Protein backbone atom coordinates (compact mmCIF):
# COMPACT_ATOMS: atom_id res chain seq x y z
CA MET A 1 127.04 111.65 77.71
CA THR A 2 125.55 115.37 76.78
CA GLY A 3 124.27 116.12 80.22
CA LYS A 4 120.65 115.31 79.39
CA THR A 5 119.40 113.17 82.49
CA THR A 6 117.02 109.62 81.08
CA PRO A 7 113.69 108.96 82.33
CA GLN A 8 115.44 105.98 84.29
CA GLN A 9 118.13 108.37 85.81
CA ARG A 10 115.24 111.01 86.71
CA ARG A 11 113.49 108.18 88.57
CA ALA A 12 116.24 107.15 90.29
CA ARG A 13 116.56 110.65 91.67
CA TRP A 14 113.14 110.81 92.83
CA LEU A 15 112.94 107.00 94.32
CA ALA A 16 116.44 106.61 96.17
CA PRO A 17 115.26 109.43 98.96
CA VAL A 18 112.06 107.87 99.21
CA ILE A 19 113.40 104.95 100.05
CA VAL A 20 115.97 106.36 102.33
CA TRP A 21 113.41 108.46 104.21
CA GLY A 22 110.87 105.42 104.22
CA SER A 23 113.25 103.19 105.53
CA LEU A 24 114.01 105.33 108.46
CA SER A 25 110.24 105.81 109.13
CA VAL A 26 109.63 102.04 109.01
CA GLY A 27 112.38 101.17 111.36
CA GLY A 28 111.70 104.16 113.64
CA LEU A 29 108.45 103.08 113.98
CA ILE A 30 108.96 99.73 114.89
CA VAL A 31 111.40 100.15 117.44
CA LEU A 32 110.19 103.69 118.84
CA ALA A 33 105.78 102.84 118.77
CA PRO A 34 105.33 100.38 121.12
CA PRO A 35 107.46 102.24 124.12
CA LEU A 36 105.71 106.02 123.30
CA TRP A 37 102.58 104.15 122.69
CA THR A 38 102.49 102.74 126.15
CA TYR A 39 103.49 106.21 127.21
CA ALA A 40 100.92 108.25 125.45
CA LEU A 41 97.96 106.13 126.48
CA GLY A 42 99.07 104.61 129.76
CA GLU A 43 97.55 105.55 132.88
CA PRO A 44 99.39 107.39 135.12
CA THR A 45 100.68 105.38 138.16
CA VAL A 46 103.66 104.61 140.36
CA ALA A 47 105.98 101.34 139.97
CA ARG A 48 108.20 99.25 141.73
CA VAL A 49 111.08 98.72 139.89
CA GLU A 50 112.00 94.98 141.22
CA SER A 51 115.14 93.92 138.91
CA CYS A 52 116.67 94.75 136.01
CA GLU A 53 118.45 92.23 133.34
CA THR A 54 121.41 93.11 131.21
CA SER A 55 122.09 91.38 128.16
CA VAL A 56 124.91 91.81 126.05
CA HIS A 57 125.16 91.10 122.15
CA VAL A 58 127.87 90.92 119.98
CA ASP A 59 127.65 90.78 116.37
CA GLN A 60 129.39 88.88 113.87
CA HIS A 61 132.79 91.63 113.55
CA GLY A 62 132.96 91.37 117.55
CA ASN A 63 131.48 94.82 118.14
CA GLY A 64 128.90 94.51 120.91
CA HIS A 65 126.16 96.29 122.61
CA ASP A 66 124.13 96.07 125.94
CA GLU A 67 120.76 96.20 126.58
CA THR A 68 118.95 96.37 129.80
CA THR A 69 115.51 94.91 130.87
CA CYS A 70 113.89 96.08 133.90
CA HIS A 71 110.74 94.58 135.51
CA GLY A 72 108.56 95.67 138.05
CA SER A 73 104.78 95.90 139.86
CA TRP A 74 102.30 98.57 139.68
CA THR A 75 98.66 99.25 140.21
CA ALA A 76 96.43 100.23 137.24
CA GLY A 77 92.90 100.32 136.80
CA GLY A 78 92.49 98.89 140.00
CA ALA A 79 94.37 95.60 139.37
CA ARG A 80 97.98 94.46 140.30
CA ARG A 81 99.82 94.29 137.64
CA SER A 82 103.43 93.36 136.56
CA GLY A 83 105.86 93.28 133.52
CA THR A 84 108.45 95.51 131.80
CA ILE A 85 109.67 98.79 132.66
CA ASP A 86 111.00 101.12 129.98
CA GLY A 87 113.27 103.64 130.41
CA ALA A 88 114.27 102.16 133.89
CA HIS A 89 118.07 101.47 134.77
CA ARG A 90 120.04 99.40 137.46
CA GLY A 91 120.02 102.53 139.65
CA LEU A 92 116.34 102.10 140.33
CA VAL A 93 116.40 98.64 141.27
CA HIS A 94 113.97 98.68 144.88
CA GLN A 95 112.91 101.88 144.25
CA ASP A 96 109.42 103.66 143.14
CA VAL A 97 108.99 105.32 139.91
CA ARG A 98 106.30 107.50 137.88
CA VAL A 99 105.17 105.91 134.81
CA ARG A 100 102.74 105.71 132.32
CA ALA A 101 101.22 102.28 132.09
CA ARG A 102 99.20 100.15 130.02
CA GLY A 103 98.69 96.70 130.34
CA ASP A 104 101.69 94.34 131.29
CA SER A 105 104.16 97.54 130.22
CA ALA A 106 104.92 100.42 132.15
CA ALA A 107 107.24 103.22 130.55
CA THR A 108 108.92 106.54 132.43
CA THR A 109 109.28 109.90 131.12
CA ASN A 110 112.92 108.60 130.33
CA THR A 111 111.10 106.84 127.11
CA VAL A 112 110.04 110.16 125.64
CA GLY A 113 113.59 111.70 125.96
CA ARG A 114 115.35 108.64 124.71
CA SER A 115 112.65 108.30 121.67
CA LEU A 116 113.27 112.01 120.66
CA ALA A 117 117.13 111.88 120.61
CA ALA A 118 116.60 108.65 118.47
CA CYS A 119 114.57 110.88 116.02
CA GLY A 120 117.13 113.60 116.22
CA ILE A 121 119.68 110.55 115.20
CA ALA A 122 117.70 109.23 112.47
CA ALA A 123 116.70 112.69 110.91
CA VAL A 124 120.35 113.33 110.57
CA ILE A 125 121.33 110.34 109.05
CA GLY A 126 118.21 110.68 106.70
CA VAL A 127 119.39 114.05 105.37
CA VAL A 128 123.15 112.98 105.03
CA ALA A 129 121.99 109.80 103.12
CA HIS A 130 119.56 111.71 101.14
CA ILE A 131 122.28 114.25 100.24
CA ALA A 132 124.88 111.40 99.26
CA CYS A 133 122.20 109.62 96.94
CA TYR A 134 120.87 112.78 95.50
CA ARG A 135 124.63 113.78 94.68
CA ALA A 136 125.66 110.14 93.42
CA LEU A 137 122.51 109.82 90.73
CA ALA A 138 123.11 113.50 89.87
CA GLY A 139 126.74 113.35 89.28
CA GLY A 140 125.89 109.94 86.87
CA ALA A 141 123.74 112.30 84.77
CA ARG A 142 126.64 114.84 84.22
CA ARG A 143 129.21 112.28 83.01
């Protein structure tokens, strides 16, 4: 090739980063939005962590990770409520914790910290993927 880029290569160079960032954004919203929504719009209250369950998920390659879900009760809007408490852990069972509650879910301040950390990790992955896509597609144009 003479070094000129074709319209398809230019489009691919533009489209690949859009796909990378779009996928990360949509995935992040699906995972992070519900607990953040609860924290942002919930009523400040105190919840009692009543129990926590840990489940282990193993993928087809034998890699596993555990996920802990804690349940508790609180008073919001003058009514007694119960449900999941995002950001709680086993060490808080039978203890009171400050939360923001909305409906049948509550979130601790740990929710915000975890979400910010996940966003930071996703941003690093996005930058690396963006650069890799751009270099791969730009390298193809130079050959």
